[in-house]
Each structure stands twice: as C-alpha cells, then as structure tokens.
mmCIF file with all atom_site columns, C-alpha atoms and ligand atoms in Angstrom:
data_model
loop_
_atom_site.group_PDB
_atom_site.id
_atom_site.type_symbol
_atom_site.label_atom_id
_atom_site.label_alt_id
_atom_site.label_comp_id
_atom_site.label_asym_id
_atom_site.label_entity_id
_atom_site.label_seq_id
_atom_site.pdbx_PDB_ins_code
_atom_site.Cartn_x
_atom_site.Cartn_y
_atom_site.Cartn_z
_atom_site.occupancy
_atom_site.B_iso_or_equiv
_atom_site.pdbx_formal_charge
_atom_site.auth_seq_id
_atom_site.auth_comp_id
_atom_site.auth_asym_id
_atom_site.auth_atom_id
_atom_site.pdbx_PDB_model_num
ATOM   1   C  CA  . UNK D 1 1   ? 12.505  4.698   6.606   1.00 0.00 ? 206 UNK D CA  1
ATOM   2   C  CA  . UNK D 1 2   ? 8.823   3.890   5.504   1.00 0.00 ? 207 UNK D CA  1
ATOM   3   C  CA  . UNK D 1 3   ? 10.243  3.511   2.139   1.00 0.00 ? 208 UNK D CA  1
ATOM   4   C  CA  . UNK D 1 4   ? 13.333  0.947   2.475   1.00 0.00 ? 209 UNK D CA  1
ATOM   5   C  CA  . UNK D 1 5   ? 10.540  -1.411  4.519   1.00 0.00 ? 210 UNK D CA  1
ATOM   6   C  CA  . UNK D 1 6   ? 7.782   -0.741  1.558   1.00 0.00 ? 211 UNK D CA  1
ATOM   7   C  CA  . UNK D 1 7   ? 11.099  -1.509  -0.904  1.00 0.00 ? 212 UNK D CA  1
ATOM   8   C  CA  . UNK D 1 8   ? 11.762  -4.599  1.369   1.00 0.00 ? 213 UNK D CA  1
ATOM   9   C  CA  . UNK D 1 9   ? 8.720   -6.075  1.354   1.00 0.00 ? 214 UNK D CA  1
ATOM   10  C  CA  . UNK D 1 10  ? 8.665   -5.175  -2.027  1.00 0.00 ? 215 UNK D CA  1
ATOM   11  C  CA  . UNK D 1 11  ? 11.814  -7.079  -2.927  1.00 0.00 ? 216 UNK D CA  1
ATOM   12  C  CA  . UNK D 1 12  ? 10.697  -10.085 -0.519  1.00 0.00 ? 217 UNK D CA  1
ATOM   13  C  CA  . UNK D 1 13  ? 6.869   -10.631 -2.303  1.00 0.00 ? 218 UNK D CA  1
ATOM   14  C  CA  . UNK D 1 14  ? 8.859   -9.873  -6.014  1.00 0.00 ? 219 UNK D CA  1
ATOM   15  C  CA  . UNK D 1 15  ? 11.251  -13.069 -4.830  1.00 0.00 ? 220 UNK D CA  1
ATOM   16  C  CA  . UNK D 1 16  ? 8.268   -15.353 -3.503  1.00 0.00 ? 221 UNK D CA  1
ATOM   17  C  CA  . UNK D 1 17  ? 6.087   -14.600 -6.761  1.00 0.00 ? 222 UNK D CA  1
ATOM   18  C  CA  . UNK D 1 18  ? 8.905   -14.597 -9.478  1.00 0.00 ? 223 UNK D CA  1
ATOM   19  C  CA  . UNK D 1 19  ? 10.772  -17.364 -7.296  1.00 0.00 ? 224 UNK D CA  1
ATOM   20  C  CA  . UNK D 1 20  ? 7.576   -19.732 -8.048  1.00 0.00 ? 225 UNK D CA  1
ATOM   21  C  CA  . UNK D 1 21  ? 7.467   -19.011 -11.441 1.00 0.00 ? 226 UNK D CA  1
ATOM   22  C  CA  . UNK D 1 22  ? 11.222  -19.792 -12.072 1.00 0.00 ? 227 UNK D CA  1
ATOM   23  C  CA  . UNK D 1 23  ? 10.860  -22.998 -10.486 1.00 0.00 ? 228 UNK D CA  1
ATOM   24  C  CA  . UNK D 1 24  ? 7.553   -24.099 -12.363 1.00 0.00 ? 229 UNK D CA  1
ATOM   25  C  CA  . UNK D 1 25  ? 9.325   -23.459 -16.037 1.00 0.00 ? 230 UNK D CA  1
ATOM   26  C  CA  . UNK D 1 26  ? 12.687  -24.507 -14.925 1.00 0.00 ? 231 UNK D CA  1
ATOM   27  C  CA  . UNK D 1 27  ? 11.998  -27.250 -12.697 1.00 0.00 ? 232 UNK D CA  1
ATOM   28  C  CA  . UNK D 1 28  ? 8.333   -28.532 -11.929 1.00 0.00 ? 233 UNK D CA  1
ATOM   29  C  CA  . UNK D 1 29  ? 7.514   -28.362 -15.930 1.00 0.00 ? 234 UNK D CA  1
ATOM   30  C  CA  . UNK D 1 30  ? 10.029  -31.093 -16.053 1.00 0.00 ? 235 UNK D CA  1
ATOM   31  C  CA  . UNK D 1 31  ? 8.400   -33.452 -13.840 1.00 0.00 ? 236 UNK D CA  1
ATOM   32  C  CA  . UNK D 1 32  ? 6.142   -35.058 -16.748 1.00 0.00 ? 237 UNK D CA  1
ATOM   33  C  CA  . UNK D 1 33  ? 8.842   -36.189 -18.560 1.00 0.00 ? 238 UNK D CA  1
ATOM   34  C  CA  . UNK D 1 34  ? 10.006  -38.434 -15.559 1.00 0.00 ? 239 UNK D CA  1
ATOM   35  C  CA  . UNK D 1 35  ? 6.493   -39.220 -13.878 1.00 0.00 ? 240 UNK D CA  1
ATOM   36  C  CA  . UNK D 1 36  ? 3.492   -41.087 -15.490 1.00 0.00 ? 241 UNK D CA  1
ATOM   37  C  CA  . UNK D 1 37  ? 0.724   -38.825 -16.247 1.00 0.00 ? 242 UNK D CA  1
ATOM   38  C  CA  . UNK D 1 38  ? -1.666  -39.784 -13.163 1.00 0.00 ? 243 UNK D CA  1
ATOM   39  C  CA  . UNK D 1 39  ? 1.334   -39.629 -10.625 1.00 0.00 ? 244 UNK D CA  1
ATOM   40  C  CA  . UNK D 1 40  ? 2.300   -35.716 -12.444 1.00 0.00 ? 245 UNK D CA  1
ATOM   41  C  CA  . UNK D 1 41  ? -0.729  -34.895 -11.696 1.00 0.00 ? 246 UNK D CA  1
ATOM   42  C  CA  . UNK D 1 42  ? -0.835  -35.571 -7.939  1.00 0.00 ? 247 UNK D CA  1
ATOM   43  C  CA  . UNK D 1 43  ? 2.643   -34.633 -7.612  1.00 0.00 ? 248 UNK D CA  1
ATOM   44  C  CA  . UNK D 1 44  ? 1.959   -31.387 -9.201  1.00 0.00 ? 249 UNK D CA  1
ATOM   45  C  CA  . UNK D 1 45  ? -0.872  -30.580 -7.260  1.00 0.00 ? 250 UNK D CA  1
ATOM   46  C  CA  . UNK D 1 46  ? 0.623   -31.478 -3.955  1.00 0.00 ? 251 UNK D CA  1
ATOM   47  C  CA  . UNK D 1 47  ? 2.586   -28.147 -4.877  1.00 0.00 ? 252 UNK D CA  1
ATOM   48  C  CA  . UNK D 1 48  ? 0.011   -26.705 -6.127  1.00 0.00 ? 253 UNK D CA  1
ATOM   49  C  CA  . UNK D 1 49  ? -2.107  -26.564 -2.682  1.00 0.00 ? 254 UNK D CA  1
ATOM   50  C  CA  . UNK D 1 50  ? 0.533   -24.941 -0.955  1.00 0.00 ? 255 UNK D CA  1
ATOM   51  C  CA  . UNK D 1 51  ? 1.562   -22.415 -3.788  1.00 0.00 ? 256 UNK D CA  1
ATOM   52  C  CA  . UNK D 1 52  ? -2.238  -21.597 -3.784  1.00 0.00 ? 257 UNK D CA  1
ATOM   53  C  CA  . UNK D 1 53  ? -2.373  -19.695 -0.365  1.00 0.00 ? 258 UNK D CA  1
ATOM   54  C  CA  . UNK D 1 54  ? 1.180   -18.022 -0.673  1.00 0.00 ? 259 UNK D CA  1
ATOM   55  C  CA  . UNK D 1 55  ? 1.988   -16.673 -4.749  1.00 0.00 ? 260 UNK D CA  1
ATOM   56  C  CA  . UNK D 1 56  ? -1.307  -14.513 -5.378  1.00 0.00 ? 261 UNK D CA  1
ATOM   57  C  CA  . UNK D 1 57  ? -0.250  -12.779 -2.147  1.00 0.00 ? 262 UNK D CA  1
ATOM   58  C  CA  . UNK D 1 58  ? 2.642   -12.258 -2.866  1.00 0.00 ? 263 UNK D CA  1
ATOM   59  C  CA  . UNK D 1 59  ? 1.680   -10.781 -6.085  1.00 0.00 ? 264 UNK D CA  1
ATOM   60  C  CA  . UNK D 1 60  ? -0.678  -8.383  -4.499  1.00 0.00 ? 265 UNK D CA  1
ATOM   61  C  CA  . UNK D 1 61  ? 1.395   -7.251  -1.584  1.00 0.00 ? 266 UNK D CA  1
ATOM   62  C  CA  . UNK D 1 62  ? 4.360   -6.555  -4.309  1.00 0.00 ? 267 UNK D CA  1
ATOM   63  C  CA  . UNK D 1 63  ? 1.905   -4.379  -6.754  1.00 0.00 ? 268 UNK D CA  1
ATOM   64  C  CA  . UNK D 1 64  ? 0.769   -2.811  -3.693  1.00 0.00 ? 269 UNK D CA  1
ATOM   65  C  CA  . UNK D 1 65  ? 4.171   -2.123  -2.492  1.00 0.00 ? 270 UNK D CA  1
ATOM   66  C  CA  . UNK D 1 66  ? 5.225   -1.071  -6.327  1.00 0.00 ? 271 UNK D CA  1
ATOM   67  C  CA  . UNK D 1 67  ? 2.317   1.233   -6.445  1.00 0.00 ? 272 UNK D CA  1
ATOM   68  C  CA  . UNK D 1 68  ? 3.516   3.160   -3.397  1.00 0.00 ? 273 UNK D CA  1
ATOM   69  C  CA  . UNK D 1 69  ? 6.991   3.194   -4.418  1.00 0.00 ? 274 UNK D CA  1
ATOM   70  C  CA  . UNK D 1 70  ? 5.864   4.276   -7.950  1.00 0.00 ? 275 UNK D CA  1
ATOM   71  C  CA  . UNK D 1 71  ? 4.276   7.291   -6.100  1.00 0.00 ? 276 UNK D CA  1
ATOM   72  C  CA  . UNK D 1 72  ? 6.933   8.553   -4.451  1.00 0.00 ? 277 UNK D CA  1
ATOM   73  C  CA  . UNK D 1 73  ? 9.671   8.311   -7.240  1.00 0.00 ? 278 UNK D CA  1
ATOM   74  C  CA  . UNK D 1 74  ? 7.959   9.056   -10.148 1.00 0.00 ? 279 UNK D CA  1
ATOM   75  C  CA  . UNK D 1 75  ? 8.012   12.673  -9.655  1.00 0.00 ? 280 UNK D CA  1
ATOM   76  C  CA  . UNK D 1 76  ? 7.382   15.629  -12.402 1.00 0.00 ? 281 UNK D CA  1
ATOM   77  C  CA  . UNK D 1 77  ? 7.379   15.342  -15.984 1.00 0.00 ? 282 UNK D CA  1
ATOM   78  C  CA  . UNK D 1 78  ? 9.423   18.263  -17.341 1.00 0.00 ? 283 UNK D CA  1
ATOM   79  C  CA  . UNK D 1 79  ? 8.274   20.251  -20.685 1.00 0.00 ? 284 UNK D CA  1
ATOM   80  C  CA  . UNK D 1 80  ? 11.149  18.243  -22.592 1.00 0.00 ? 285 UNK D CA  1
ATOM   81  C  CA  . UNK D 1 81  ? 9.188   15.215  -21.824 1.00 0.00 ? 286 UNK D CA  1
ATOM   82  C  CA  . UNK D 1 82  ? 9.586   12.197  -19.956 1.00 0.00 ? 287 UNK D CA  1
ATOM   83  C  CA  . UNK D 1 83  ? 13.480  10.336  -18.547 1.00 0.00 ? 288 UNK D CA  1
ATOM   84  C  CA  . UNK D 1 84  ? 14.334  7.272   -19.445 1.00 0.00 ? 289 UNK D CA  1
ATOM   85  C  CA  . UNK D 1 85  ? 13.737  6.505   -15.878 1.00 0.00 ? 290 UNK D CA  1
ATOM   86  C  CA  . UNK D 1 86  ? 10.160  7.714   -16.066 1.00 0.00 ? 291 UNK D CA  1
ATOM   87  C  CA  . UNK D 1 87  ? 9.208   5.748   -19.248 1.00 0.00 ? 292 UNK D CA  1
ATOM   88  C  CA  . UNK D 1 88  ? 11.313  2.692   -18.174 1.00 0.00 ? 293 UNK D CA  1
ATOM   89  C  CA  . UNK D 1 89  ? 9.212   2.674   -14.856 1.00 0.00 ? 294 UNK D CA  1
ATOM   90  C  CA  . UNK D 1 90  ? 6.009   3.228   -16.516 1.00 0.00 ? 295 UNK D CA  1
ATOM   91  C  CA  . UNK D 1 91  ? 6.555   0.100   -18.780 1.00 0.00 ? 296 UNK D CA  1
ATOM   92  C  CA  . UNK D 1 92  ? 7.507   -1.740  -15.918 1.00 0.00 ? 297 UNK D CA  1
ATOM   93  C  CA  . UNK D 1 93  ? 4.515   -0.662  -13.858 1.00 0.00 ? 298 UNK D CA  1
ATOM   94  C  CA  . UNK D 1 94  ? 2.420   -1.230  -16.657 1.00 0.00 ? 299 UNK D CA  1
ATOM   95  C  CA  . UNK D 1 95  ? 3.302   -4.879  -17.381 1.00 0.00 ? 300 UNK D CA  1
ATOM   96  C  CA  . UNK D 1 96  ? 3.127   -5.628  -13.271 1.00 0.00 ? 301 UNK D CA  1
ATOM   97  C  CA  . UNK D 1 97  ? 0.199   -4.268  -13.103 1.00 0.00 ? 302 UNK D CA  1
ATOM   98  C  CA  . UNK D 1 98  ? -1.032  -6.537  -15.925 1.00 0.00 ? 303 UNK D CA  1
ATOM   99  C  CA  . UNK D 1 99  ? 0.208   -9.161  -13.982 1.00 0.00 ? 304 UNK D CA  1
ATOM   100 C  CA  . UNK D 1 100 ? -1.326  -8.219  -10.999 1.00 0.00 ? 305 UNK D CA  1
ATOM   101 C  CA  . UNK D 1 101 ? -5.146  -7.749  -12.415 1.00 0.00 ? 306 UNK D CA  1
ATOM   102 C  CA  . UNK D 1 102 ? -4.375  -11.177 -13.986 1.00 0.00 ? 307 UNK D CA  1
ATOM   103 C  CA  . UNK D 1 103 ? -3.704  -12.315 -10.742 1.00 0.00 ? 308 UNK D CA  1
ATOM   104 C  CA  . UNK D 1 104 ? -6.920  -10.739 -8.745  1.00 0.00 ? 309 UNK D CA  1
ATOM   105 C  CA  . UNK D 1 105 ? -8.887  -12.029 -11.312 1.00 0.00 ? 310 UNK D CA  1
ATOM   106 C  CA  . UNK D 1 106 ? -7.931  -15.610 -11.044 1.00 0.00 ? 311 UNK D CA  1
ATOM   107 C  CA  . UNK D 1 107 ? -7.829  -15.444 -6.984  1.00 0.00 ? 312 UNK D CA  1
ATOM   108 C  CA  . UNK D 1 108 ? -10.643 -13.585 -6.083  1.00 0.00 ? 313 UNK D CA  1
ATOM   109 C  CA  . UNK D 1 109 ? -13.243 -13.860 -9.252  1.00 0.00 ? 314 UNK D CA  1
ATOM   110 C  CA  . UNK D 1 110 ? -12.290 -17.039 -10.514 1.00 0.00 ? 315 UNK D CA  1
ATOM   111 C  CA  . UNK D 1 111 ? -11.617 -15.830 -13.912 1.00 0.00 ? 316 UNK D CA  1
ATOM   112 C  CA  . UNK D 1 112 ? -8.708  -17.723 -15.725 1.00 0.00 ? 317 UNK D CA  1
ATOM   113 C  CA  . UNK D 1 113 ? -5.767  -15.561 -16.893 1.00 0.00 ? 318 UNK D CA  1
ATOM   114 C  CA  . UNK D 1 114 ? -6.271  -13.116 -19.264 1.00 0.00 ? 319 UNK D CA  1
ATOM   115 C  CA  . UNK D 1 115 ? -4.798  -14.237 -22.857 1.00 0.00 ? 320 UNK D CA  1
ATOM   116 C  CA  . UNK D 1 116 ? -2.030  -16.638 -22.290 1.00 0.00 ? 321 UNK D CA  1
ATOM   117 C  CA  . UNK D 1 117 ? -2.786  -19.827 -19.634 1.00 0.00 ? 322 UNK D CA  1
ATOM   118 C  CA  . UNK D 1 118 ? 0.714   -21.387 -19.609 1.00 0.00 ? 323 UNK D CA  1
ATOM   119 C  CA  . UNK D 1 119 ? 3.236   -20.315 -17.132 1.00 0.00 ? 324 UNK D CA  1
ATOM   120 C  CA  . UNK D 1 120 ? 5.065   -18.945 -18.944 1.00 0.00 ? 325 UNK D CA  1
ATOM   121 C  CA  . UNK D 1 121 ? 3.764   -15.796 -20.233 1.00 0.00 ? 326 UNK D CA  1
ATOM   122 C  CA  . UNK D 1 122 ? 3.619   -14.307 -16.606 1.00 0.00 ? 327 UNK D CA  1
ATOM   123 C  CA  . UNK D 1 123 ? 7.531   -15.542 -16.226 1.00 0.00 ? 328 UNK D CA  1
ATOM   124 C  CA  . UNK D 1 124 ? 8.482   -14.075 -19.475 1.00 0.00 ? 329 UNK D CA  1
ATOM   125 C  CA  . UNK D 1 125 ? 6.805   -10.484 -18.181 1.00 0.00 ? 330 UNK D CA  1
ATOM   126 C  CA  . UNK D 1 126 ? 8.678   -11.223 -14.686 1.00 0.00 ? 331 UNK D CA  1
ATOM   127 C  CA  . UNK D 1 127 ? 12.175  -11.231 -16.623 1.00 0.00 ? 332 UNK D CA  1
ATOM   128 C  CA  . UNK D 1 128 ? 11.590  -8.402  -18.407 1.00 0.00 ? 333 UNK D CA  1
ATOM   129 C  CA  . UNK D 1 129 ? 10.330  -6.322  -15.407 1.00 0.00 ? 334 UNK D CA  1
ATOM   130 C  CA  . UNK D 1 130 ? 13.058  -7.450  -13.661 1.00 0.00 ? 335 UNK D CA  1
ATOM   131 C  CA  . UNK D 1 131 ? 15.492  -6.070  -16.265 1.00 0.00 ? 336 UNK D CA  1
ATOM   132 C  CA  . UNK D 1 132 ? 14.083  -3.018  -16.698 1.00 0.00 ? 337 UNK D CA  1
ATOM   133 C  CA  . UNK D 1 133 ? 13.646  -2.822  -12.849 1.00 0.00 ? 338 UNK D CA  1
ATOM   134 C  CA  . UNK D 1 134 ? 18.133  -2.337  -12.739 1.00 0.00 ? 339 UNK D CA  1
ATOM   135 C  CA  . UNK D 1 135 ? 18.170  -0.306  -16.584 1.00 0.00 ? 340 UNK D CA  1
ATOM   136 C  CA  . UNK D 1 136 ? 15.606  2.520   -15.348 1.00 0.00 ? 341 UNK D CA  1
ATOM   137 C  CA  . UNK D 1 137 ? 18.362  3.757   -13.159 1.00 0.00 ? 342 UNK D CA  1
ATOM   138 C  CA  . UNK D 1 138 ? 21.339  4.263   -15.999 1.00 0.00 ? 343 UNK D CA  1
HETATM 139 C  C1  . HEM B 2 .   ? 5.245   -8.896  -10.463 1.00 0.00 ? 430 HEM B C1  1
HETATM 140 C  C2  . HEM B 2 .   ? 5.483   -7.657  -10.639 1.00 0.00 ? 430 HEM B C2  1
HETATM 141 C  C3  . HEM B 2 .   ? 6.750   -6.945  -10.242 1.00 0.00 ? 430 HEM B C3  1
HETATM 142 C  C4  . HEM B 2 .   ? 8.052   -7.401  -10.226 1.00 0.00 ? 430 HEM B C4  1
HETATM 143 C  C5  . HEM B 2 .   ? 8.577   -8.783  -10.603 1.00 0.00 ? 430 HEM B C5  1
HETATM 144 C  C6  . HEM B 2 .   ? 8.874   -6.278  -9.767  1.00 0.00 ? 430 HEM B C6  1
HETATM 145 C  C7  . HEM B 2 .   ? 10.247  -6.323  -9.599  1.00 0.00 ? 430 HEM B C7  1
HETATM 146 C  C8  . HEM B 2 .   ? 11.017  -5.307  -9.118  1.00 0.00 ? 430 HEM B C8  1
HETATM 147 C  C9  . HEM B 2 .   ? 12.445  -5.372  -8.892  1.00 0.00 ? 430 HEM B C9  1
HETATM 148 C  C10 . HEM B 2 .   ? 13.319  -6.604  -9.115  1.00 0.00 ? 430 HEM B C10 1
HETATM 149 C  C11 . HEM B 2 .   ? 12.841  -4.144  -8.447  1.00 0.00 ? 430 HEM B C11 1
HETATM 150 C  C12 . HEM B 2 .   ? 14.267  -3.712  -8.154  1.00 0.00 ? 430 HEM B C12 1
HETATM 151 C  C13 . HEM B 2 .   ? 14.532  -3.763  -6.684  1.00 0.00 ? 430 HEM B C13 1
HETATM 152 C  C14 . HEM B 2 .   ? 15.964  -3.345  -6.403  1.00 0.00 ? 430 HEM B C14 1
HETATM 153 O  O1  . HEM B 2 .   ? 16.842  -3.491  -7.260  1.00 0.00 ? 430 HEM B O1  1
HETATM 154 O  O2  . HEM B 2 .   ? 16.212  -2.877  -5.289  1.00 0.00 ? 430 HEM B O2  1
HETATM 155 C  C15 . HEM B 2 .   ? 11.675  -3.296  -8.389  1.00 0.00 ? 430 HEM B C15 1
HETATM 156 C  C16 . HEM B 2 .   ? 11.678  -1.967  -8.018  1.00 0.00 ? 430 HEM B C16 1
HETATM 157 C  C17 . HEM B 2 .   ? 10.591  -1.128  -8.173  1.00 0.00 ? 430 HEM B C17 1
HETATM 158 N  N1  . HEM B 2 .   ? 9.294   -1.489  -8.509  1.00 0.00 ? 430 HEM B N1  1
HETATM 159 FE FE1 . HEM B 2 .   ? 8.658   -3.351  -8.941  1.00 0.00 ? 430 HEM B FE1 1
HETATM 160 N  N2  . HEM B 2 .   ? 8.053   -5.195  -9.538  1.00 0.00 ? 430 HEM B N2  1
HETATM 161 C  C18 . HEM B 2 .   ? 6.754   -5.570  -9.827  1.00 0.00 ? 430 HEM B C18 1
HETATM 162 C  C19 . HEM B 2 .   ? 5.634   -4.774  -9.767  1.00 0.00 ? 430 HEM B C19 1
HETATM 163 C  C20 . HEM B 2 .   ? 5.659   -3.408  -9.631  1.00 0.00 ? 430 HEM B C20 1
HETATM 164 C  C21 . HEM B 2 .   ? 4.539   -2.510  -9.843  1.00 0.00 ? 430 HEM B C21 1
HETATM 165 C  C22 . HEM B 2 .   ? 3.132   -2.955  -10.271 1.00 0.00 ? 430 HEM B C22 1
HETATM 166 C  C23 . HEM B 2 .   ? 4.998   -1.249  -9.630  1.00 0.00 ? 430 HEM B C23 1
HETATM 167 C  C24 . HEM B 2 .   ? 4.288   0.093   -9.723  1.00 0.00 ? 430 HEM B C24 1
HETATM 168 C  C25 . HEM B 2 .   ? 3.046   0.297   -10.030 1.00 0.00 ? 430 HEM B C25 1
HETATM 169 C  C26 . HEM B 2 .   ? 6.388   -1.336  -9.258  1.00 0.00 ? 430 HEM B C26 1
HETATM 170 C  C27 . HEM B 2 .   ? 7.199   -0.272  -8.935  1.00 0.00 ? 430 HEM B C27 1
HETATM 171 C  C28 . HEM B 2 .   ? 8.528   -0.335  -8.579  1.00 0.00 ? 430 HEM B C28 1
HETATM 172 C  C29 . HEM B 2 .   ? 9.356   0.806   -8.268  1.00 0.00 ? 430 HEM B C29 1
HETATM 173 C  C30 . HEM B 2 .   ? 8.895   2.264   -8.221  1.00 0.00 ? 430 HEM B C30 1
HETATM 174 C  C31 . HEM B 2 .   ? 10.649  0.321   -8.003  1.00 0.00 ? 430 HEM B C31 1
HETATM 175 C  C32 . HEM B 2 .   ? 11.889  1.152   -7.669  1.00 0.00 ? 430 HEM B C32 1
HETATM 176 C  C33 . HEM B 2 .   ? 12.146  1.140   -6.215  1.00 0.00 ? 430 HEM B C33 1
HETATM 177 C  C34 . HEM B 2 .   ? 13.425  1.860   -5.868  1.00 0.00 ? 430 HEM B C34 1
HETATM 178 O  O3  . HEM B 2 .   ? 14.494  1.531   -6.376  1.00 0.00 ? 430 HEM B O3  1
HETATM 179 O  O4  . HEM B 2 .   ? 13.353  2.794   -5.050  1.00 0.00 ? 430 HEM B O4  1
HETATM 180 N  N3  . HEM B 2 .   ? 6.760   -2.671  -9.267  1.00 0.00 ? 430 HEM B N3  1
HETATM 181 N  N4  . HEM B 2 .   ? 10.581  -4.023  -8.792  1.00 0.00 ? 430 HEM B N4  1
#
C-alpha cells in the first residue's frame, strides 16, 4: 500500500515537473516569435512567478519518491551480473538524480544549472527517463 501512494505521488510530481517542461519547449518558447521583446518578457515571467513555487517541488518530492521506490525494487545483483532492469533503472536514476541536484542547486543555493541553461537539456533527460522508465520492465 505504502508503495502504490509513494508510486502515485511519484507519477503526480513526474507529470507537474515534466508537464512544465513540455509546455516551455513546445509552447511558451514560441511566445517570442508573436510578442515584442519587452511584452515576452513580462508575459514570460508572469508564468514564471507561479512555476517558481510549484516545479522545483515537484522535482524534489519525485526524486524523493524515486529514491524510495529505487530501494525497494532494485533488489540483489546476482554473480552473472546485473538485468536489464537493474542497469536500465540505474541509468534512469542516475540522469534524475542529475536533474534533481541541478534542481536543489538552483532553488536552494542559487547556483545556475549545471552545464546546459536552456530548457531544454533537462526536457531532453525527462524524455529519455521517461522511456526507459516503460523499457526497464521488458
Ligand atoms: C525528473 C526525474 C524523473 C522522472 C521524469 C521519472 C519518471 C518516471 C516514470 C514516467 C515512471 C513510470 C511510472 C509508471 O509507468 O507507472 C517512473 C518509475 C520509477 N522511477 Fe522515476 N522518474 C524520475 C526520477 C527518479 C529517480 C531520481 C529515481 C530513483 C533514484 C526514480 C526511480 C523510479 C523507480 C524505481 C520507478 C519504478 C516504479 C515501479 O514501477 O514500481 N525515478 N519514473
């Protein structure tokens, strides 16, 4: 039981965080090419202030949430060496993990992203986690 609602909440943060970055590259990137510089800018940060005091949660609670999860189905490596599943997971954990230490850094320390500062390198990691978030289990 304690697992579906961590695996809930897990799928729920996942949505809000990837959700936002979908819409910035797909959508809100867009809005320069129809708005004058000056008005892109207030427009964007009219978002901005509200997507400021949800996303980074969201990030946190679903590396929290992934880090429990990872815990409990992980399980042994056997002496032939690791599943699919297990190395599949661990690249996936790795790269939201990235993600996530990005993402405490920027909230709580103020430091700006580690390597990339667009958008969309963080989407680009959130489609491929998401991928190998369904392959792990084949
Ligand atoms: C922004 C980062 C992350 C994204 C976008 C993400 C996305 C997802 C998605 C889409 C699923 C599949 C849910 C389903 O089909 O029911 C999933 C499952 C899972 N995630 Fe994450 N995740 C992230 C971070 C993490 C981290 C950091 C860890 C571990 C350290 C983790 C561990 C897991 C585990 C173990 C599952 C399998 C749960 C299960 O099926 O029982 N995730 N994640």
């Amino acid at each position: 039981m304690t697992y579906t609602i961590i695996h809930t909440i897990h799928i729920f943060s996942v949505f809000i965080y990837g959700g936002f970055l979908f819409v910035d590259i797909l959508f809100l990137s867009k809005m320069k090419h129809t708005l004058g510089k000056e008005e892109h800018k207030v427009a964007r940060e009219a978002i901005m202030m509200h997507v400021r005091k949800v996303v980074p949660y969201a990030l946190m609670i679903a590396v929290a949430s992934g880090v429990y999860m990872f815990l409990n189905v992980f399980g042994e490596i056997s002496s032939e060496g690791m599943t699919s599943f297990q190395i599949m997971l661990s690249i996936k954990a790795f790269l939201g993990l990235w993600l996530g230490l990005r993402g405490v850094n920027q909230k709580l320390f103020g430091i700006n992203p580690w390597v990339f500062k667009s958008h969309f390198f963080p989407f680009s990691l959130v489609v491929i986690i998401i991928f190998l978030s369904q392959m792990m289990y084949l």
